[in-house]
Tab-separated table of C-alpha atoms in Angstrom:
chain	number	residue	atom	x	y	z
A	494	MET	CA	25.691	-78.546	18.357
A	495	HIS	CA	27.630	-75.564	16.893
A	496	ALA	CA	27.583	-76.806	13.333
A	497	LEU	CA	23.855	-77.574	13.592
A	498	THR	CA	22.976	-74.138	14.936
A	499	LEU	CA	25.171	-72.461	12.322
A	500	GLU	CA	23.409	-74.443	9.586
A	501	LYS	CA	20.061	-73.221	10.825
A	502	THR	CA	21.138	-69.678	10.993
A	503	TYR	CA	22.595	-70.023	7.538
A	504	ARG	CA	19.344	-71.281	6.232
A	505	THR	CA	17.447	-68.487	8.052
A	506	CYS	CA	19.575	-66.013	6.256
A	507	GLY	CA	18.194	-67.203	2.940
A	508	GLY	CA	21.158	-69.048	1.676
A	509	ALA	CA	23.454	-65.998	1.434
A	510	GLU	CA	27.160	-66.651	1.208
A	511	LEU	CA	28.969	-66.188	4.495
A	512	SER	CA	32.666	-65.433	4.829
A	513	SER	CA	34.942	-67.459	7.259
A	514	LYS	CA	34.921	-64.482	9.698
A	515	ASP	CA	31.102	-64.358	9.658
A	516	LYS	CA	30.884	-68.087	10.274
A	517	VAL	CA	33.166	-67.752	13.264
A	518	GLY	CA	31.030	-64.920	14.577
A	519	TYR	CA	27.830	-66.919	14.128
A	520	ASP	CA	29.450	-69.804	15.928
A	521	ALA	CA	30.367	-67.670	18.966
A	522	LEU	CA	26.954	-66.028	18.991
A	523	THR	CA	25.195	-69.367	18.849
A	524	LEU	CA	27.313	-70.850	21.673
A	525	HIS	CA	26.488	-67.825	23.982
A	526	CYS	CA	22.757	-68.025	23.305
A	527	PHE	CA	22.949	-71.912	23.992
A	528	ARG	CA	24.618	-71.159	27.382
A	529	SER	CA	22.069	-68.543	28.229
A	530	LYS	CA	19.259	-70.994	27.502
A	531	GLN	CA	20.891	-73.512	29.846
A	532	ASN	CA	21.094	-70.844	32.586
A	533	TYR	CA	17.487	-70.036	32.134
A	534	GLU	CA	16.525	-73.689	32.432
A	535	SER	CA	18.597	-74.070	35.647
A	536	GLY	CA	16.805	-71.115	37.148
A	537	SER	CA	19.438	-68.571	36.905
A	538	VAL	CA	18.399	-65.152	38.127
A	539	ASN	CA	20.716	-63.066	36.122
A	540	MET	CA	19.733	-64.656	32.776
A	541	ALA	CA	17.992	-61.588	31.305
A	542	ALA	CA	20.842	-59.110	32.199
A	543	SER	CA	23.522	-61.553	31.147
A	544	CYS	CA	21.898	-62.272	27.826
A	545	SER	CA	21.368	-58.689	27.006
A	546	ARG	CA	24.873	-57.727	27.932
A	547	GLY	CA	26.235	-60.667	26.011
A	548	VAL	CA	24.291	-59.784	22.846
A	549	ARG	CA	25.427	-56.099	23.120
A	550	SER	CA	29.040	-57.045	23.508
A	551	MET	CA	28.864	-59.577	20.583
A	552	LEU	CA	27.257	-57.102	18.341
A	553	ARG	CA	30.014	-54.484	19.208
A	554	SER	CA	32.787	-57.085	18.740
A	555	TYR	CA	31.480	-58.325	15.436
A	556	GLU	CA	30.418	-55.105	13.871
A	557	SER	CA	30.908	-56.552	10.366
A	558	ILE	CA	28.482	-59.309	11.167
A	559	GLY	CA	25.780	-56.768	12.014
A	560	LYS	CA	26.389	-54.938	8.775
A	561	LYS	CA	26.451	-57.952	6.532
A	562	SER	CA	24.588	-60.812	8.272
A	563	CYS	CA	22.322	-59.600	10.987
A	564	VAL	CA	20.311	-57.545	8.656
A	565	PHE	CA	18.559	-60.164	6.549
A	566	ARG	CA	18.728	-59.158	2.916
A	567	PRO	CA	18.221	-62.272	0.764
A	568	ASN	CA	18.396	-62.160	-2.937
A	569	THR	CA	14.710	-63.032	-3.149
A	570	ALA	CA	13.723	-59.840	-1.073
A	571	SER	CA	12.804	-58.076	-4.325
A	572	GLN	CA	10.290	-60.745	-5.072
A	573	LEU	CA	8.568	-60.504	-1.659
A	574	PRO	CA	5.615	-58.099	-1.061
A	575	VAL	CA	6.803	-54.809	0.436
A	576	ARG	CA	4.783	-53.107	3.246
A	577	GLN	CA	4.742	-49.412	2.955
A	578	ILE	CA	4.556	-47.362	6.208
A	579	CYS	CA	2.919	-43.990	5.855
A	580	LEU	CA	4.255	-41.537	8.429
A	581	SER	CA	2.258	-38.488	9.596
A	582	SER	CA	3.528	-35.039	8.637
A	583	CYS	CA	4.016	-34.406	12.329
A	584	VAL	CA	6.858	-36.868	12.386
A	585	TRP	CA	8.977	-34.568	10.136
A	586	MET	CA	8.261	-31.409	12.119
A	587	LYS	CA	11.345	-29.716	13.640
A	588	LYS	CA	11.349	-27.983	16.930
A	589	GLY	CA	7.746	-28.095	17.632
A	590	GLU	CA	6.517	-26.622	14.312
A	591	ARG	CA	2.803	-26.447	14.175
A	592	ILE	CA	0.271	-26.987	11.338
A	593	LYS	CA	-0.886	-23.356	11.568
A	594	ASP	CA	2.590	-22.155	10.527
A	595	GLN	CA	2.556	-24.208	7.401
A	596	LYS	CA	0.905	-23.118	4.062
A	597	PHE	CA	-1.220	-25.512	2.048
A	598	THR	CA	-2.089	-25.326	-1.570
A	599	GLN	CA	-5.535	-24.746	-2.772
A	600	GLU	CA	-5.752	-28.313	-4.225
A	601	PHE	CA	-4.977	-29.902	-0.964
A	602	ILE	CA	-7.613	-27.740	0.789
A	603	ASN	CA	-10.231	-28.678	-1.855
A	604	ALA	CA	-9.543	-32.347	-1.356
A	605	GLN	CA	-9.872	-31.962	2.398
A	606	THR	CA	-13.038	-30.050	1.873
A	607	GLU	CA	-14.549	-32.892	-0.166
A	608	GLU	CA	-13.768	-35.439	2.702
A	609	TYR	CA	-15.219	-32.977	5.131
A	610	ASN	CA	-18.447	-32.709	3.286
A	611	ILE	CA	-18.772	-36.545	3.020
A	612	GLY	CA	-18.054	-36.893	6.792
A	613	LYS	CA	-20.635	-34.193	7.534
A	614	ARG	CA	-23.273	-35.923	5.435
A	615	HIS	CA	-22.594	-39.279	7.304
A	616	LEU	CA	-22.754	-37.528	10.701
A	617	ALA	CA	-26.070	-36.046	9.779
A	618	ASN	CA	-27.471	-39.427	8.829
A	619	MET	CA	-26.148	-40.959	11.993
A	620	MET	CA	-27.748	-38.307	14.142
A	621	GLY	CA	-30.964	-38.189	12.154
A	622	GLU	CA	-30.403	-34.541	11.195
A	623	ASP	CA	-31.353	-32.758	7.942
A	624	LEU	CA	-28.220	-32.119	5.953
A	625	GLU	CA	-29.618	-28.843	4.517
A	626	THR	CA	-29.960	-27.306	7.914
A	627	PHE	CA	-26.917	-29.022	9.501
A	628	THR	CA	-24.683	-26.252	10.640
A	629	GLN	CA	-21.261	-26.127	12.138
A	630	GLU	CA	-22.856	-25.683	15.596
A	631	ASP	CA	-24.828	-28.972	15.095
A	632	VAL	CA	-21.481	-30.662	14.040
A	633	ASN	CA	-19.758	-29.520	17.229
A	634	ARG	CA	-22.731	-30.690	19.296
A	635	CYS	CA	-22.809	-34.128	17.685
A	636	ILE	CA	-19.015	-34.577	18.061
A	637	LYS	CA	-19.287	-33.705	21.668
A	638	TYR	CA	-22.041	-36.280	22.135
A	639	LEU	CA	-20.391	-39.126	20.207
A	640	PHE	CA	-16.869	-38.537	21.593
A	641	PRO	CA	-17.123	-37.346	25.184
A	642	SER	CA	-13.861	-36.113	26.548
A	643	GLY	CA	-12.682	-34.926	29.980
A	644	LEU	CA	-9.470	-33.372	28.698
A	645	PHE	CA	-8.911	-29.872	30.012
A	646	ASP	CA	-7.078	-28.608	26.870
A	647	LYS	CA	-9.797	-27.941	24.199
A	648	ASN	CA	-7.295	-28.369	21.390
A	649	ALA	CA	-6.759	-31.988	22.548
A	650	ARG	CA	-10.509	-32.737	22.411
A	651	PRO	CA	-11.877	-34.354	19.171
A	652	PHE	CA	-13.348	-31.898	16.682
A	653	MET	CA	-14.632	-31.614	13.121
A	654	LYS	CA	-14.185	-28.219	11.281
A	655	ASP	CA	-14.128	-26.876	7.883
A	656	PRO	CA	-10.663	-27.239	6.280
A	657	GLU	CA	-10.743	-23.658	5.151
A	658	GLN	CA	-10.483	-22.721	8.848
A	659	LEU	CA	-7.779	-25.338	9.694
A	660	PHE	CA	-5.440	-25.092	6.935
A	661	PRO	CA	-4.110	-21.654	5.938
A	662	LYS	CA	-3.912	-21.039	2.294
A	663	GLN	CA	-0.539	-20.877	0.496
A	664	LYS	CA	0.209	-17.405	-0.839
A	665	ALA	CA	0.405	-17.006	-4.622
A	666	VAL	CA	3.745	-16.554	-6.349
A	667	GLN	CA	5.001	-12.971	-5.466
A	668	TRP	CA	7.871	-12.739	-7.948
A	669	ASP	CA	8.466	-13.020	-11.623
A	670	SER	CA	10.581	-15.489	-13.635
A	671	VAL	CA	13.836	-13.717	-12.830
A	672	GLY	CA	13.067	-13.519	-9.084
A	673	ARG	CA	12.141	-9.840	-8.947
A	674	PRO	CA	9.265	-9.233	-6.447
A	675	PHE	CA	5.996	-7.746	-7.713
A	676	HIS	CA	5.325	-5.645	-4.601
A	677	PHE	CA	7.520	-2.775	-3.651
A	678	LEU	CA	7.187	-3.659	0.055
A	679	PHE	CA	8.178	-7.262	-0.421
A	680	TYR	CA	11.534	-7.050	1.485
A	681	THR	CA	9.830	-5.549	4.529
A	682	GLY	CA	8.801	-9.074	5.531
A	683	LYS	CA	5.160	-7.903	6.063
A	684	GLN	CA	4.129	-6.407	2.812
A	685	SER	CA	0.358	-6.792	3.366
A	686	TYR	CA	0.565	-5.012	6.650
A	687	TYR	CA	2.696	-2.144	5.479
A	688	SER	CA	0.641	-1.753	2.289
A	689	LEU	CA	-2.421	-1.461	4.446
A	690	MET	CA	-0.743	1.208	6.609
A	691	HIS	CA	0.141	3.170	3.399
A	692	GLU	CA	-3.515	2.954	2.165
A	693	VAL	CA	-4.807	3.987	5.594
A	694	PHE	CA	-2.494	7.182	5.551
A	695	ALA	CA	-3.643	7.966	2.101
A	696	LYS	CA	-7.244	7.918	3.202
A	697	ILE	CA	-6.344	10.157	6.119
A	698	LEU	CA	-4.942	12.713	3.732
A	699	GLU	CA	-8.011	12.390	1.588
A	700	VAL	CA	-10.235	13.176	4.522
A	701	GLU	CA	-8.130	16.089	5.535
A	702	GLU	CA	-8.329	17.498	2.145
A	703	TYR	CA	-12.153	17.157	2.121
A	704	GLU	CA	-12.319	18.792	5.519
A	705	ASP	CA	-10.254	21.759	4.117
A	706	LYS	CA	-12.658	22.081	1.190
A	707	ALA	CA	-15.686	21.922	3.416
A	708	VAL	CA	-14.545	24.995	5.421
A	709	LEU	CA	-12.902	26.780	2.497
A	710	GLY	CA	-15.685	29.332	2.239
A	711	SER	CA	-15.125	30.693	5.774
A	712	ARG	CA	-12.497	31.771	8.225
A	713	TRP	CA	-12.059	32.339	11.966
A	714	LEU	CA	-12.857	35.785	13.255
A	715	GLN	CA	-9.835	38.059	13.645
A	716	LYS	CA	-8.813	39.502	16.936
A	717	ARG	CA	-10.698	42.822	16.468
A	718	GLU	CA	-13.932	41.008	15.255
A	719	PHE	CA	-13.653	38.558	18.145
A	720	GLU	CA	-13.441	41.396	20.682
A	721	ASP	CA	-16.591	43.073	19.091
A	722	VAL	CA	-18.456	39.811	19.535
A	723	LEU	CA	-17.312	39.400	23.261
A	724	GLY	CA	-17.449	43.077	24.068
A	725	GLU	CA	-14.138	42.998	25.902
A	726	SER	CA	-10.521	43.236	24.994
A	727	ILE	CA	-8.266	40.168	24.816
A	728	SER	CA	-4.604	39.476	24.183
A	729	ASP	CA	-3.031	37.879	21.043
A	730	PHE	CA	-2.270	34.771	23.196
A	731	ASP	CA	-5.873	34.441	24.337
A	732	HIS	CA	-7.099	34.776	20.637
A	733	SER	CA	-4.663	31.973	19.519
A	734	GLN	CA	-5.697	29.801	22.368
A	735	PHE	CA	-9.339	30.169	21.317
A	736	ILE	CA	-8.515	29.345	17.731
A	737	GLN	CA	-6.644	26.107	18.786
A	738	VAL	CA	-9.524	25.024	20.860
A	739	MET	CA	-12.035	25.575	18.034
A	740	GLU	CA	-9.713	23.860	15.593
A	741	ARG	CA	-9.760	20.811	17.896
A	742	LEU	CA	-13.549	20.974	18.119
A	743	LEU	CA	-13.785	21.259	14.286
A	744	SER	CA	-11.462	18.219	13.787
A	745	MET	CA	-13.708	15.821	15.815
A	746	THR	CA	-15.847	13.388	14.002
A	747	TYR	CA	-19.232	14.638	15.016
A	748	SER	CA	-18.479	18.325	14.926
A	749	SER	CA	-21.350	18.813	12.550
A	750	HIS	CA	-23.661	18.342	15.518
A	751	VAL	CA	-22.480	21.745	16.861
A	752	GLU	CA	-22.166	23.470	13.486
A	753	GLU	CA	-24.255	26.327	14.422
A	754	PHE	CA	-22.044	27.196	17.409
A	755	ILE	CA	-18.887	26.936	15.214
A	756	MET	CA	-20.218	29.141	12.524
A	757	ARG	CA	-20.796	31.881	15.055
A	758	TYR	CA	-17.067	32.521	15.166
A	759	ARG	CA	-16.366	31.982	11.526
A	760	LYS	CA	-16.957	34.610	8.784
A	761	ALA	CA	-18.013	33.728	5.309
A	762	MET	CA	-15.492	34.483	2.538
A	763	VAL	CA	-16.609	35.783	-0.777
A	764	VAL	CA	-15.150	33.749	-3.799
A	765	GLN	CA	-12.402	35.897	-5.360
A	766	SER	CA	-13.753	35.368	-8.894
A	767	LYS	CA	-17.184	36.631	-7.869
A	768	LYS	CA	-15.902	39.473	-5.897
A	769	GLN	CA	-14.026	41.205	-8.758
A	770	ASP	CA	-16.020	43.410	-11.026
A	771	TYR	CA	-15.276	42.476	-14.586
A	772	SER	CA	-16.513	44.369	-17.619
A	773	THR	CA	-19.701	43.214	-19.213
A	774	LEU	CA	-20.009	42.104	-22.723
A	775	LYS	CA	-20.917	44.948	-25.271
A	776	PHE	CA	-21.841	45.099	-29.051
A	777	ASP	CA	-20.827	47.617	-31.657
A	778	SER	CA	-22.974	48.976	-34.555
A	779	GLN	CA	-22.071	45.903	-36.643
A	780	GLY	CA	-23.144	43.540	-33.914
A	781	VAL	CA	-19.717	42.370	-33.090
A	782	ALA	CA	-19.223	41.524	-29.335
A	783	PHE	CA	-16.274	43.238	-27.654
A	784	SER	CA	-15.110	43.820	-24.115
A	785	THR	CA	-12.498	46.294	-22.578
A	786	ALA	CA	-10.149	45.683	-19.662
A	787	GLU	CA	-7.236	47.362	-17.940
A	788	GLY	CA	-3.984	45.717	-16.672
A	789	LYS	CA	-0.759	46.643	-14.929
A	790	ARG	CA	2.469	45.210	-13.727
A	791	LYS	CA	5.123	47.147	-11.943
A	792	SER	CA	5.166	50.651	-13.635
A	793	ALA	CA	3.381	49.486	-16.861
A	794	ASN	CA	-0.275	50.223	-17.489
A	795	CYS	CA	-2.485	49.187	-20.404
A	796	ILE	CA	-6.040	49.200	-21.735
A	797	ILE	CA	-7.269	46.773	-24.427
A	798	THR	CA	-10.340	46.166	-26.532
A	799	LEU	CA	-11.102	42.521	-27.206
A	800	ARG	CA	-13.368	41.827	-30.279
A	801	ASP	CA	-14.857	38.461	-31.155
A	802	CYS	CA	-14.010	38.781	-34.849
A	803	GLY	CA	-12.234	35.589	-35.575
A	804	SER	CA	-9.201	36.793	-37.352
A	805	GLY	CA	-6.565	36.916	-34.617
A	806	ASN	CA	-4.976	40.278	-35.260
A	807	ILE	CA	-3.175	41.960	-32.397
A	808	VAL	CA	-2.165	45.663	-32.519
A	809	ILE	CA	-0.260	47.284	-29.733
A	810	ASN	CA	0.363	51.047	-29.986
A	811	GLY	CA	-0.385	51.015	-33.729
A	812	SER	CA	2.127	48.183	-34.418
A	813	ASN	CA	1.819	44.553	-34.884
A	814	TYR	CA	2.739	42.491	-31.834
A	815	ILE	CA	5.414	40.554	-33.666
A	816	SER	CA	7.233	43.847	-34.414
A	817	TYR	CA	6.480	45.374	-31.176
A	818	PHE	CA	7.701	42.379	-28.964
A	819	THR	CA	10.916	41.137	-30.568
A	820	ILE	CA	11.542	38.592	-27.707
A	821	LEU	CA	9.689	35.333	-28.050
A	822	GLN	CA	8.974	34.946	-24.441
A	823	ASP	CA	7.029	38.209	-24.471
A	824	ARG	CA	4.968	37.077	-27.239
A	825	GLU	CA	4.266	33.800	-25.434
A	826	GLN	CA	3.196	35.776	-22.384
A	827	LEU	CA	0.736	37.652	-24.563
A	828	MET	CA	-0.782	34.602	-26.218
A	829	PHE	CA	-0.973	32.390	-23.098
A	830	PRO	CA	-4.542	33.246	-21.933
A	831	PHE	CA	-5.807	32.278	-25.459
A	832	GLN	CA	-3.908	29.030	-25.407
A	833	PHE	CA	-5.027	28.354	-21.858
A	834	LEU	CA	-8.750	28.406	-22.846
A	835	GLY	CA	-8.097	26.852	-26.375
A	836	MET	CA	-9.190	30.099	-28.150
A	837	LEU	CA	-6.226	30.837	-30.272
A	838	GLY	CA	-7.010	32.978	-33.432
A	839	ARG	CA	-10.525	33.845	-32.366
A	840	PHE	CA	-10.195	37.415	-31.162
A	841	ASP	CA	-8.819	40.707	-32.423
A	842	ILE	CA	-6.952	42.965	-29.895
A	843	GLU	CA	-6.370	46.798	-29.932
A	844	ALA	CA	-4.117	47.681	-27.014
A	845	ARG	CA	-2.439	50.864	-25.678
A	846	VAL	CA	0.360	50.433	-23.161
A	847	GLU	CA	2.855	52.812	-21.543
A	848	GLY	CA	5.614	52.707	-18.988
A	849	GLY	CA	7.966	49.900	-17.845
A	850	GLY	CA	9.940	47.605	-19.997
A	851	HIS	CA	9.149	44.995	-22.450
A	852	SER	CA	8.633	42.207	-19.816
A	853	CYS	CA	6.357	44.491	-17.592
A	854	GLN	CA	4.343	45.531	-20.592
A	855	ALA	CA	3.879	41.884	-21.685
A	856	GLY	CA	2.688	41.015	-18.138
A	857	ALA	CA	0.256	43.892	-18.024
A	858	LEU	CA	-1.255	42.900	-21.380
A	859	ARG	CA	-1.620	39.291	-20.284
A	860	LEU	CA	-3.643	40.465	-17.238
A	861	ALA	CA	-5.804	42.724	-19.277
A	862	ILE	CA	-6.488	40.025	-21.877
A	863	SER	CA	-7.417	37.478	-19.149
A	864	ARG	CA	-9.881	39.989	-17.605
A	865	ALA	CA	-11.537	40.785	-20.946
A	866	LEU	CA	-11.919	37.049	-21.728
A	867	VAL	CA	-14.053	36.596	-18.700
A	868	SER	CA	-17.095	38.149	-20.510
A	869	PHE	CA	-16.819	35.429	-23.138
A	870	ILE	CA	-16.488	32.307	-20.957
A	871	SER	CA	-18.702	30.413	-18.431
A	872	ASP	CA	-18.184	30.502	-14.631
A	873	GLU	CA	-16.451	27.219	-14.446
A	874	GLU	CA	-13.902	28.442	-16.924
A	875	VAL	CA	-13.534	31.705	-15.026
A	876	GLU	CA	-12.627	29.684	-12.001
A	877	LYS	CA	-10.130	27.542	-13.877
A	878	LEU	CA	-8.637	30.818	-15.279
A	879	ARG	CA	-8.372	32.265	-11.834
A	880	GLN	CA	-6.739	29.158	-10.487
A	881	GLY	CA	-4.719	28.163	-13.443
A	882	LEU	CA	-6.203	24.720	-13.961
A	883	SER	CA	-5.859	24.100	-17.672
A	884	THR	CA	-6.499	21.002	-19.637
A	885	GLN	CA	-4.776	22.298	-22.673
A	886	PRO	CA	-1.072	21.598	-23.266
A	887	LEU	CA	0.980	24.280	-21.934
A	888	LEU	CA	3.143	26.558	-24.212
A	889	PRO	CA	6.945	26.191	-23.872
A	890	CYS	CA	7.316	29.195	-21.641
A	891	SER	CA	7.363	30.162	-17.931
A	892	ALA	CA	3.958	31.945	-18.125
A	893	HIS	CA	2.126	29.107	-16.414
A	894	GLU	CA	4.253	29.221	-13.374
A	895	ASN	CA	2.009	32.036	-12.049
A	896	SER	CA	-1.136	29.906	-11.355
A	897	GLY	CA	-3.651	32.797	-11.178
A	898	LEU	CA	-4.134	34.549	-14.487
A	899	LEU	CA	-6.733	36.888	-13.126
A	900	THR	CA	-4.286	38.023	-10.236
A	901	VAL	CA	-2.175	41.062	-10.336
A	902	ASP	CA	1.556	40.233	-10.159
A	903	PRO	CA	2.662	42.107	-6.988
A	904	ARG	CA	6.396	41.632	-7.573
A	905	ILE	CA	8.463	44.748	-7.881
A	906	ARG	CA	12.190	45.513	-8.051
A	907	GLU	CA	13.850	45.142	-4.752
A	908	ARG	CA	15.580	48.221	-3.292
A	909	LYS	CA	19.381	48.531	-2.871
A	910	LYS	CA	20.544	48.014	0.641
A	911	PRO	CA	23.127	50.413	2.264
A	912	GLY	CA	26.497	48.809	2.623
A	913	GLN	CA	25.880	46.506	-0.271
A	914	GLU	CA	26.564	46.785	-3.925
A	915	GLY	CA	22.928	45.970	-4.849
A	916	ALA	CA	19.793	44.472	-3.368
A	917	ARG	CA	21.580	41.187	-2.463
A	918	ARG	CA	25.088	41.554	-3.896
A	919	LYS	CA	27.840	42.444	-1.507
A	920	PHE	CA	31.009	44.255	-2.139
A	921	ALA	CA	34.132	42.261	-2.797
A	922	TRP	CA	35.993	41.616	0.492
A	923	ASN	CA	39.573	42.765	0.686
A	924	LYS	CA	41.466	41.997	3.786
A	925	ARG	CA	43.580	45.158	3.166
């Protein structure tokens, strides 16, 4: 009996060669199964439990049998057809990972979209609907009719949606060939969010700048002016409180609705370039246009005559400007207004200056030249000259540091302080 059973088992294994130890194991396993069969035929109650315990014990005792013989791997297995088992992606998910947390390529989404369109067309034909007017609401209604469900969770019910809504797109490559990120906020972890926040803040600054320009031509009433309007005296604190409340009102979105009320307590400001009275353009006996202007800085005063002759000669106190100003920086100060407007070599200058040093005289001449040029340029260029907004390349000097070429330089020498060696310098400290 044992030999017959072993022979059948050997044939079942596909004719694989078995070792002597494997044959002994198969013999014992066959004997145990035969006894279990006899117990079953005799009506034994504990047959199932005994058989299962016996098989488990035999498999543990003969581990080598399970490794070599119990798994049927005949030599002809490569010739037999292989059945491929396709597992869903959810089988490989770890720790409850969901589909919405995964990113899918555009090729995958396009393939799913084609299948969705085919299914949508078949569904429309089944329900007798027109495909051209078959919307997503119609799809949901048909799915609910064809597949009724009593499940409470809506996510567990059958549905049919556009893959663009189900599968999130995979982000494009965000780094170069060497691994350097393209975006400067890449390492924040939320570069799109923080980039949007930066853009919003930039828009806020842009709106604030626009608001400042909108009210640039007016100012709030000063304390005395405000008292005249009210007809009663107020304190500085009350005036500041009023200004704060009005600023809050002005910063609101729809403050233009009460513009008339706001402008009652604001005073229009005259543009500085329009307020100043510049000399008008004149013509001599030969028809040459000229203009005169005055300038000052510290204790230096000057008066010049600017002629539109086109030679570029500059005479100061009867001397050429090159010999009068030996320092290069002073000559650059003198020529800066012409370079600022791109008019080098166009005008002739006759100047008379007195007082101060060479630097003061150069500053006074620059102011006088700028004022005289106003008669030869347009209003837009006058405003640029006043604000110092030049499109020409600047000269290699510090003259452009003072933005307003039409503004008098108010700086003067600082007085000496008592108990000090100079205006700022202290005496050397000696502990004795």
